[in-house]
PQR file with spaces between the fields and no chain letter, atoms N, CA, C, O and H, PARSE charges and radii, in Angstrom:
ATOM       1  N    MET     1      24.648    1.641   18.141 -0.4000 1.5000
ATOM       2  CA   MET     1      25.386    2.628   17.417 -0.0000 2.0000
ATOM       3  C    MET     1      25.038    2.243   16.039  0.5500 1.7000
ATOM       4  O    MET     1      25.251    1.048   15.834 -0.5500 1.4000
ATOM       5  N    ASP     2      24.499    2.988   14.887 -0.4000 1.5000
ATOM       6  CA   ASP     2      24.462    2.277   13.380 -0.0000 2.0000
ATOM       7  C    ASP     2      26.028    1.876   12.909  0.5500 1.7000
ATOM       8  O    ASP     2      27.112    2.247   13.360 -0.5500 1.4000
ATOM       9  H    ASP     2      24.326    3.959   15.054  0.4000 1.0000
ATOM      10  N    ARG     3      25.750    1.133   12.019 -0.4000 1.5000
ATOM      11  CA   ARG     3      26.918    0.766   11.210 -0.0000 2.0000
ATOM      12  C    ARG     3      26.999    1.477    9.857  0.5500 1.7000
ATOM      13  O    ARG     3      25.907    1.911    9.489 -0.5500 1.4000
ATOM      14  H    ARG     3      24.870    0.831   11.653  0.4000 1.0000
ATOM      15  N    LEU     4      27.873    1.671    9.145 -0.4000 1.5000
ATOM      16  CA   LEU     4      27.966    1.861    7.715 -0.0000 2.0000
ATOM      17  C    LEU     4      27.086    0.724    6.995  0.5500 1.7000
ATOM      18  O    LEU     4      27.031   -0.474    7.274 -0.5500 1.4000
ATOM      19  H    LEU     4      28.760    1.318    9.443  0.4000 1.0000
ATOM      20  N    LYS     5      26.500    1.345    6.119 -0.4000 1.5000
ATOM      21  CA   LYS     5      25.830    0.097    5.040 -0.0000 2.0000
ATOM      22  C    LYS     5      25.952    0.645    3.692  0.5500 1.7000
ATOM      23  O    LYS     5      25.893    1.832    3.372 -0.5500 1.4000
ATOM      24  H    LYS     5      26.545    2.318    5.892  0.4000 1.0000
ATOM      25  N    CYS     6      26.170   -0.604    2.777 -0.4000 1.5000
ATOM      26  CA   CYS     6      26.518   -0.217    1.343 -0.0000 2.0000
ATOM      27  C    CYS     6      25.202    0.532    0.788  0.5500 1.7000
ATOM      28  O    CYS     6      24.157   -0.053    1.074 -0.5500 1.4000
ATOM      29  H    CYS     6      26.218   -1.568    3.037  0.4000 1.0000
ATOM      30  N    PRO     7      25.064    1.756    0.023 -0.5600 1.5000
ATOM      31  CA   PRO     7      23.943    2.212   -0.616  0.2800 2.0000
ATOM      32  C    PRO     7      23.346    1.525   -1.495  0.5500 1.7000
ATOM      33  O    PRO     7      22.161    1.764   -1.724 -0.5500 1.4000
ATOM      34  N    HIS     8      24.061    0.466   -2.221 -0.4000 1.5000
ATOM      35  CA   HIS     8      23.499   -0.499   -3.257 -0.0000 2.0000
ATOM      36  C    HIS     8      22.890   -1.754   -2.563  0.5500 1.7000
ATOM      37  O    HIS     8      21.787   -2.074   -3.009 -0.5500 1.4000
ATOM      38  H    HIS     8      25.024    0.272   -2.035  0.4000 1.0000
ATOM      39  N    CYS     9      23.349   -2.467   -1.641 -0.4000 1.5000
ATOM      40  CA   CYS     9      22.888   -3.738   -1.382 -0.0000 2.0000
ATOM      41  C    CYS     9      22.603   -3.703   -0.059  0.5500 1.7000
ATOM      42  O    CYS     9      22.000   -4.659    0.428 -0.5500 1.4000
ATOM      43  H    CYS     9      24.245   -2.207   -1.279  0.4000 1.0000
ATOM      44  N    PHE    10      22.991   -2.583    0.763 -0.4000 1.5000
ATOM      45  CA   PHE    10      22.550   -2.181    2.230 -0.0000 2.0000
ATOM      46  C    PHE    10      23.234   -3.456    3.204  0.5500 1.7000
ATOM      47  O    PHE    10      22.786   -3.788    4.302 -0.5500 1.4000
ATOM      48  H    PHE    10      23.481   -1.806    0.367  0.4000 1.0000
ATOM      49  N    SER    11      24.144   -3.927    2.680 -0.4000 1.5000
ATOM      50  CA   SER    11      25.051   -4.867    3.693 -0.0000 2.0000
ATOM      51  C    SER    11      25.825   -4.149    4.596  0.5500 1.7000
ATOM      52  O    SER    11      26.418   -3.177    4.128 -0.5500 1.4000
ATOM      53  H    SER    11      24.507   -3.657    1.788  0.4000 1.0000
ATOM      54  N    SER    12      25.963   -4.393    5.777 -0.4000 1.5000
ATOM      55  CA   SER    12      26.719   -3.732    6.830 -0.0000 2.0000
ATOM      56  C    SER    12      28.376   -4.250    6.621  0.5500 1.7000
ATOM      57  O    SER    12      29.330   -3.794    7.251 -0.5500 1.4000
ATOM      58  H    SER    12      25.482   -5.183    6.157  0.4000 1.0000
ATOM      59  N    ARG    13      28.441   -5.433    5.456 -0.4000 1.5000
ATOM      60  CA   ARG    13      30.142   -5.343    5.377 -0.0000 2.0000
ATOM      61  C    ARG    13      30.721   -4.672    4.816  0.5500 1.7000
ATOM      62  O    ARG    13      30.988   -5.063    3.680 -0.5500 1.4000
ATOM      63  H    ARG    13      27.666   -5.804    4.944  0.4000 1.0000
ATOM      64  N    VAL    14      31.243   -3.350    5.216 -0.4000 1.5000
ATOM      65  CA   VAL    14      31.983   -2.462    4.404 -0.0000 2.0000
ATOM      66  C    VAL    14      33.279   -2.232    4.852  0.5500 1.7000
ATOM      67  O    VAL    14      33.493   -2.306    6.062 -0.5500 1.4000
ATOM      68  H    VAL    14      31.026   -3.033    6.139  0.4000 1.0000
ATOM      69  N    VAL    15      34.112   -1.984    4.137 -0.4000 1.5000
ATOM      70  CA   VAL    15      35.242   -1.393    4.576 -0.0000 2.0000
ATOM      71  C    VAL    15      35.708   -0.038    3.865  0.5500 1.7000
ATOM      72  O    VAL    15      35.462    0.166    2.676 -0.5500 1.4000
ATOM      73  H    VAL    15      33.937   -1.924    3.154  0.4000 1.0000
ATOM      74  N    ILE    16      36.450    0.945    4.730 -0.4000 1.5000
ATOM      75  CA   ILE    16      36.652    2.105    4.166 -0.0000 2.0000
ATOM      76  C    ILE    16      38.034    1.869    3.602  0.5500 1.7000
ATOM      77  O    ILE    16      38.913    1.224    4.174 -0.5500 1.4000
ATOM      78  H    ILE    16      36.650    0.779    5.696  0.4000 1.0000
ATOM      79  N    VAL    17      38.159    2.573    2.186 -0.4000 1.5000
ATOM      80  CA   VAL    17      39.211    2.300    1.321 -0.0000 2.0000
ATOM      81  C    VAL    17      40.000    3.422    1.048  0.5500 1.7000
ATOM      82  O    VAL    17      41.156    3.209    0.682 -0.5500 1.4000
ATOM      83  H    VAL    17      37.445    3.097    1.721  0.4000 1.0000
ATOM      84  N    SER    18      39.524    4.810    1.172 -0.4000 1.5000
ATOM      85  CA   SER    18      40.440    5.768    1.297 -0.0000 2.0000
ATOM      86  C    SER    18      39.496    6.849    1.827  0.5500 1.7000
ATOM      87  O    SER    18      38.306    6.645    2.066 -0.5500 1.4000
ATOM      88  H    SER    18      38.585    4.983    1.469  0.4000 1.0000
ATOM      89  N    SER    19      40.188    8.124    2.004 -0.4000 1.5000
ATOM      90  CA   SER    19      39.473    9.164    2.459 -0.0000 2.0000
ATOM      91  C    SER    19      40.296   10.539    2.030  0.5500 1.7000
ATOM      92  O    SER    19      41.523   10.611    1.954 -0.5500 1.4000
ATOM      93  H    SER    19      41.155    8.289    1.810  0.4000 1.0000
ATOM      94  N    ASP    20      39.255   11.737    1.737 -0.4000 1.5000
ATOM      95  CA   ASP    20      39.762   12.699    1.094 -0.0000 2.0000
ATOM      96  C    ASP    20      39.411   14.054    1.816  0.5500 1.7000
ATOM      97  O    ASP    20      38.580   14.826    1.336 -0.5500 1.4000
ATOM      98  H    ASP    20      38.259   11.679    1.799  0.4000 1.0000
ATOM      99  N    ALA    21      40.168   14.339    3.146 -0.4000 1.5000
ATOM     100  CA   ALA    21      40.055   15.369    3.728 -0.0000 2.0000
ATOM     101  C    ALA    21      39.614   16.822    3.406  0.5500 1.7000
ATOM     102  O    ALA    21      38.960   17.585    4.117 -0.5500 1.4000
ATOM     103  H    ALA    21      40.843   13.711    3.536  0.4000 1.0000
ATOM     104  N    THR    22      40.359   17.116    1.603 -0.4000 1.5000
ATOM     105  CA   THR    22      40.128   18.700    1.642 -0.0000 2.0000
ATOM     106  C    THR    22      38.510   18.520    0.481  0.5500 1.7000
ATOM     107  O    THR    22      37.923   19.537    0.111 -0.5500 1.4000
ATOM     108  H    THR    22      40.891   16.497    1.026  0.4000 1.0000
ATOM     109  N    ARG    23      38.092   17.304    0.127 -0.4000 1.5000
ATOM     110  CA   ARG    23      36.895   17.165   -0.544 -0.0000 2.0000
ATOM     111  C    ARG    23      35.759   16.526    0.795  0.5500 1.7000
ATOM     112  O    ARG    23      34.577   16.241    0.605 -0.5500 1.4000
ATOM     113  H    ARG    23      38.569   16.478    0.428  0.4000 1.0000
ATOM     114  N    GLU    24      36.384   16.433    1.917 -0.4000 1.5000
ATOM     115  CA   GLU    24      35.578   15.630    3.076 -0.0000 2.0000
ATOM     116  C    GLU    24      34.580   14.338    2.479  0.5500 1.7000
ATOM     117  O    GLU    24      33.377   14.119    2.625 -0.5500 1.4000
ATOM     118  H    GLU    24      37.345   16.665    2.071  0.4000 1.0000
ATOM     119  N    LEU    25      35.381   13.791    1.932 -0.4000 1.5000
ATOM     120  CA   LEU    25      34.602   12.442    1.100 -0.0000 2.0000
ATOM     121  C    LEU    25      35.620   11.171    1.686  0.5500 1.7000
ATOM     122  O    LEU    25      36.833   11.233    1.883 -0.5500 1.4000
ATOM     123  H    LEU    25      36.358   13.969    1.813  0.4000 1.0000
ATOM     124  N    VAL    26      34.582    9.855    1.918 -0.4000 1.5000
ATOM     125  CA   VAL    26      35.279    8.572    2.417 -0.0000 2.0000
ATOM     126  C    VAL    26      34.663    7.664    1.498  0.5500 1.7000
ATOM     127  O    VAL    26      33.449    7.561    1.317 -0.5500 1.4000
ATOM     128  H    VAL    26      33.596    9.803    1.758  0.4000 1.0000
ATOM     129  N    THR    27      35.653    6.949    0.874 -0.4000 1.5000
ATOM     130  CA   THR    27      35.086    6.165   -0.274 -0.0000 2.0000
ATOM     131  C    THR    27      35.330    4.788    0.607  0.5500 1.7000
ATOM     132  O    THR    27      36.403    4.543    1.159 -0.5500 1.4000
ATOM     133  H    THR    27      36.639    7.033    1.022  0.4000 1.0000
ATOM     134  N    VAL    28      34.138    3.901    0.656 -0.4000 1.5000
ATOM     135  CA   VAL    28      34.001    2.691    1.253 -0.0000 2.0000
ATOM     136  C    VAL    28      33.734    1.498    0.023  0.5500 1.7000
ATOM     137  O    VAL    28      33.317    1.745   -1.109 -0.5500 1.4000
ATOM     138  H    VAL    28      33.266    4.100    0.208  0.4000 1.0000
ATOM     139  N    ARG    29      34.055    0.281    0.512 -0.4000 1.5000
ATOM     140  CA   ARG    29      33.954   -0.922   -0.633 -0.0000 2.0000
ATOM     141  C    ARG    29      33.195   -1.770    0.125  0.5500 1.7000
ATOM     142  O    ARG    29      33.630   -2.124    1.221 -0.5500 1.4000
ATOM     143  H    ARG    29      34.393    0.081    1.432  0.4000 1.0000
ATOM     144  N    CYS    30      31.836   -2.266   -0.383 -0.4000 1.5000
ATOM     145  CA   CYS    30      31.084   -3.390   -0.155 -0.0000 2.0000
ATOM     146  C    CYS    30      32.040   -4.691   -0.003  0.5500 1.7000
ATOM     147  O    CYS    30      32.882   -4.856   -0.887 -0.5500 1.4000
ATOM     148  H    CYS    30      31.483   -1.978   -1.273  0.4000 1.0000
ATOM     149  N    LEU    31      31.969   -5.589    1.017 -0.4000 1.5000
ATOM     150  CA   LEU    31      32.231   -6.983    0.935 -0.0000 2.0000
ATOM     151  C    LEU    31      31.633   -8.009    0.396  0.5500 1.7000
ATOM     152  O    LEU    31      32.158   -9.118    0.297 -0.5500 1.4000
ATOM     153  H    LEU    31      31.286   -5.455    1.735  0.4000 1.0000
ATOM     154  N    ASP    32      30.214   -7.648   -0.087 -0.4000 1.5000
ATOM     155  CA   ASP    32      29.361   -8.601   -0.780 -0.0000 2.0000
ATOM     156  C    ASP    32      29.050   -8.090   -2.182  0.5500 1.7000
ATOM     157  O    ASP    32      28.920   -8.837   -3.152 -0.5500 1.4000
ATOM     158  H    ASP    32      29.788   -6.747   -0.006  0.4000 1.0000
ATOM     159  N    CYS    33      28.956   -6.964   -2.214 -0.4000 1.5000
ATOM     160  CA   CYS    33      28.417   -6.698   -3.654 -0.0000 2.0000
ATOM     161  C    CYS    33      29.805   -6.176   -4.604  0.5500 1.7000
ATOM     162  O    CYS    33      29.908   -6.287   -5.825 -0.5500 1.4000
ATOM     163  H    CYS    33      29.061   -6.357   -1.426  0.4000 1.0000
ATOM     164  N    GLY    34      30.707   -5.647   -3.759 -0.4000 1.5000
ATOM     165  CA   GLY    34      32.150   -5.183   -4.372 -0.0000 2.0000
ATOM     166  C    GLY    34      32.223   -3.987   -4.761  0.5500 1.7000
ATOM     167  O    GLY    34      33.248   -3.414   -5.130 -0.5500 1.4000
ATOM     168  H    GLY    34      30.624   -5.558   -2.767  0.4000 1.0000
ATOM     169  N    ARG    35      30.793   -3.404   -4.682 -0.4000 1.5000
ATOM     170  CA   ARG    35      30.667   -1.900   -5.464 -0.0000 2.0000
ATOM     171  C    ARG    35      31.539   -0.901   -4.325  0.5500 1.7000
ATOM     172  O    ARG    35      31.690   -1.170   -3.133 -0.5500 1.4000
ATOM     173  H    ARG    35      29.961   -3.869   -4.383  0.4000 1.0000
ATOM     174  N    ARG    36      32.035    0.257   -5.009 -0.4000 1.5000
ATOM     175  CA   ARG    36      32.506    1.275   -4.146 -0.0000 2.0000
ATOM     176  C    ARG    36      31.486    2.406   -4.338  0.5500 1.7000
ATOM     177  O    ARG    36      30.711    2.596   -5.275 -0.5500 1.4000
ATOM     178  H    ARG    36      31.913    0.476   -5.977  0.4000 1.0000
ATOM     179  N    SER    37      31.719    3.236   -3.002 -0.4000 1.5000
ATOM     180  CA   SER    37      30.858    4.260   -2.911 -0.0000 2.0000
ATOM     181  C    SER    37      31.658    5.467   -2.527  0.5500 1.7000
ATOM     182  O    SER    37      32.745    5.287   -1.978 -0.5500 1.4000
ATOM     183  H    SER    37      32.349    3.081   -2.241  0.4000 1.0000
ATOM     184  N    ASP    38      31.253    6.607   -2.749 -0.4000 1.5000
ATOM     185  CA   ASP    38      31.816    7.612   -2.029 -0.0000 2.0000
ATOM     186  C    ASP    38      30.620    8.296   -1.071  0.5500 1.7000
ATOM     187  O    ASP    38      29.508    8.612   -1.495 -0.5500 1.4000
ATOM     188  H    ASP    38      30.370    6.754   -3.195  0.4000 1.0000
ATOM     189  N    LEU    39      31.081    8.454    0.295 -0.4000 1.5000
ATOM     190  CA   LEU    39      29.875    9.217    1.280 -0.0000 2.0000
ATOM     191  C    LEU    39      30.960   10.410    1.466  0.5500 1.7000
ATOM     192  O    LEU    39      32.184   10.412    1.337 -0.5500 1.4000
ATOM     193  H    LEU    39      31.984    8.197    0.639  0.4000 1.0000
ATOM     194  N    ASP    40      30.096   11.351    1.794 -0.4000 1.5000
ATOM     195  CA   ASP    40      30.365   12.622    2.282 -0.0000 2.0000
ATOM     196  C    ASP    40      30.393   12.655    3.778  0.5500 1.7000
ATOM     197  O    ASP    40      29.717   11.867    4.439 -0.5500 1.4000
ATOM     198  H    ASP    40      29.102   11.349    1.899  0.4000 1.0000
ATOM     199  N    GLN    41      31.290   13.702    4.401 -0.4000 1.5000
ATOM     200  CA   GLN    41      31.441   13.623    5.692 -0.0000 2.0000
ATOM     201  C    GLN    41      29.992   13.618    6.764  0.5500 1.7000
ATOM     202  O    GLN    41      29.851   13.330    7.953 -0.5500 1.4000
ATOM     203  H    GLN    41      31.839   14.342    3.864  0.4000 1.0000
ATOM     204  N    GLU    42      29.236   13.988    5.912 -0.4000 1.5000
ATOM     205  CA   GLU    42      27.810   14.350    6.854 -0.0000 2.0000
ATOM     206  C    GLU    42      27.374   12.753    6.539  0.5500 1.7000
ATOM     207  O    GLU    42      27.631   12.056    7.520 -0.5500 1.4000
ATOM     208  H    GLU    42      29.350   14.222    4.946  0.4000 1.0000
ATOM     209  N    GLN    43      26.931   12.185    5.708 -0.4000 1.5000
ATOM     210  CA   GLN    43      26.529   10.650    5.780 -0.0000 2.0000
ATOM     211  C    GLN    43      27.375    9.958    6.149  0.5500 1.7000
ATOM     212  O    GLN    43      26.846    8.874    6.395 -0.5500 1.4000
ATOM     213  H    GLN    43      26.722   12.751    4.911  0.4000 1.0000
ATOM     214  N    PHE    44      28.912    9.897    6.444 -0.4000 1.5000
ATOM     215  CA   PHE    44      29.583    8.869    7.164 -0.0000 2.0000
ATOM     216  C    PHE    44      29.075    9.103    8.928  0.5500 1.7000
ATOM     217  O    PHE    44      28.740    8.245    9.745 -0.5500 1.4000
ATOM     218  H    PHE    44      29.342   10.777    6.244  0.4000 1.0000
ATOM     219  N    LEU    45      29.174   10.454    9.067 -0.4000 1.5000
ATOM     220  CA   LEU    45      28.824   10.542   10.564 -0.0000 2.0000
ATOM     221  C    LEU    45      27.649   10.303   10.953  0.5500 1.7000
ATOM     222  O    LEU    45      27.451    9.727   12.023 -0.5500 1.4000
ATOM     223  H    LEU    45      29.446   11.150    8.404  0.4000 1.0000
ATOM     224  N    VAL    46      26.480   10.776   10.008 -0.4000 1.5000
ATOM     225  CA   VAL    46      25.243   10.327   10.575 -0.0000 2.0000
ATOM     226  C    VAL    46      24.934    8.464   10.535  0.5500 1.7000
ATOM     227  O    VAL    46      24.123    7.872   11.248 -0.5500 1.4000
ATOM     228  H    VAL    46      26.641   11.244    9.139  0.4000 1.0000
ATOM     229  N    ASP    47      25.748    7.913    9.601 -0.4000 1.5000
ATOM     230  CA   ASP    47      25.789    6.283    9.256 -0.0000 2.0000
ATOM     231  C    ASP    47      26.285    5.755   10.448  0.5500 1.7000
ATOM     232  O    ASP    47      25.753    4.753   10.926 -0.5500 1.4000
ATOM     233  H    ASP    47      26.407    8.395    9.023  0.4000 1.0000
ATOM     234  N    THR    48      27.337    6.353   11.050 -0.4000 1.5000
ATOM     235  CA   THR    48      28.254    5.906   11.974 -0.0000 2.0000
ATOM     236  C    THR    48      27.470    6.008   13.674  0.5500 1.7000
ATOM     237  O    THR    48      27.749    5.400   14.708 -0.5500 1.4000
ATOM     238  H    THR    48      27.770    7.167   10.662  0.4000 1.0000
ATOM     239  N    GLY    49      26.557    6.909   13.419 -0.4000 1.5000
ATOM     240  CA   GLY    49      25.879    7.465   14.387 -0.0000 2.0000
ATOM     241  C    GLY    49      26.375    8.322   15.593  0.5500 1.7000
ATOM     242  O    GLY    49      25.827    8.405   16.692 -0.5500 1.4000
ATOM     243  H    GLY    49      26.331    7.403   12.579  0.4000 1.0000
ATOM     244  N    LYS    50      27.765    9.079   15.091 -0.4000 1.5000
ATOM     245  CA   LYS    50      28.421   10.098   15.820 -0.0000 2.0000
ATOM     246  C    LYS    50      27.998   11.136   15.517  0.5500 1.7000
ATOM     247  O    LYS    50      27.398   11.254   14.448 -0.5500 1.4000
ATOM     248  H    LYS    50      28.211    9.011   14.198  0.4000 1.0000
ATOM     249  N    ASP    51      28.195   12.282   16.426 -0.4000 1.5000
ATOM     250  CA   ASP    51      28.020   13.434   16.608 -0.0000 2.0000
ATOM     251  C    ASP    51      28.718   14.423   15.984  0.5500 1.7000
ATOM     252  O    ASP    51      28.471   15.604   16.232 -0.5500 1.4000
ATOM     253  H    ASP    51      28.682   12.187   17.295  0.4000 1.0000
């Protein structure tokens, strides 16, 4: 199974900080570079390897 990766530095050390079901967005924060990124549900499901 693939893990979530930071779209900036490609580290797999990311944590989910919030999710918005109405907009289908998940916000993740990278533990290495500290940047936050919004991933839509499709990106999130693909990146975690779930169907």
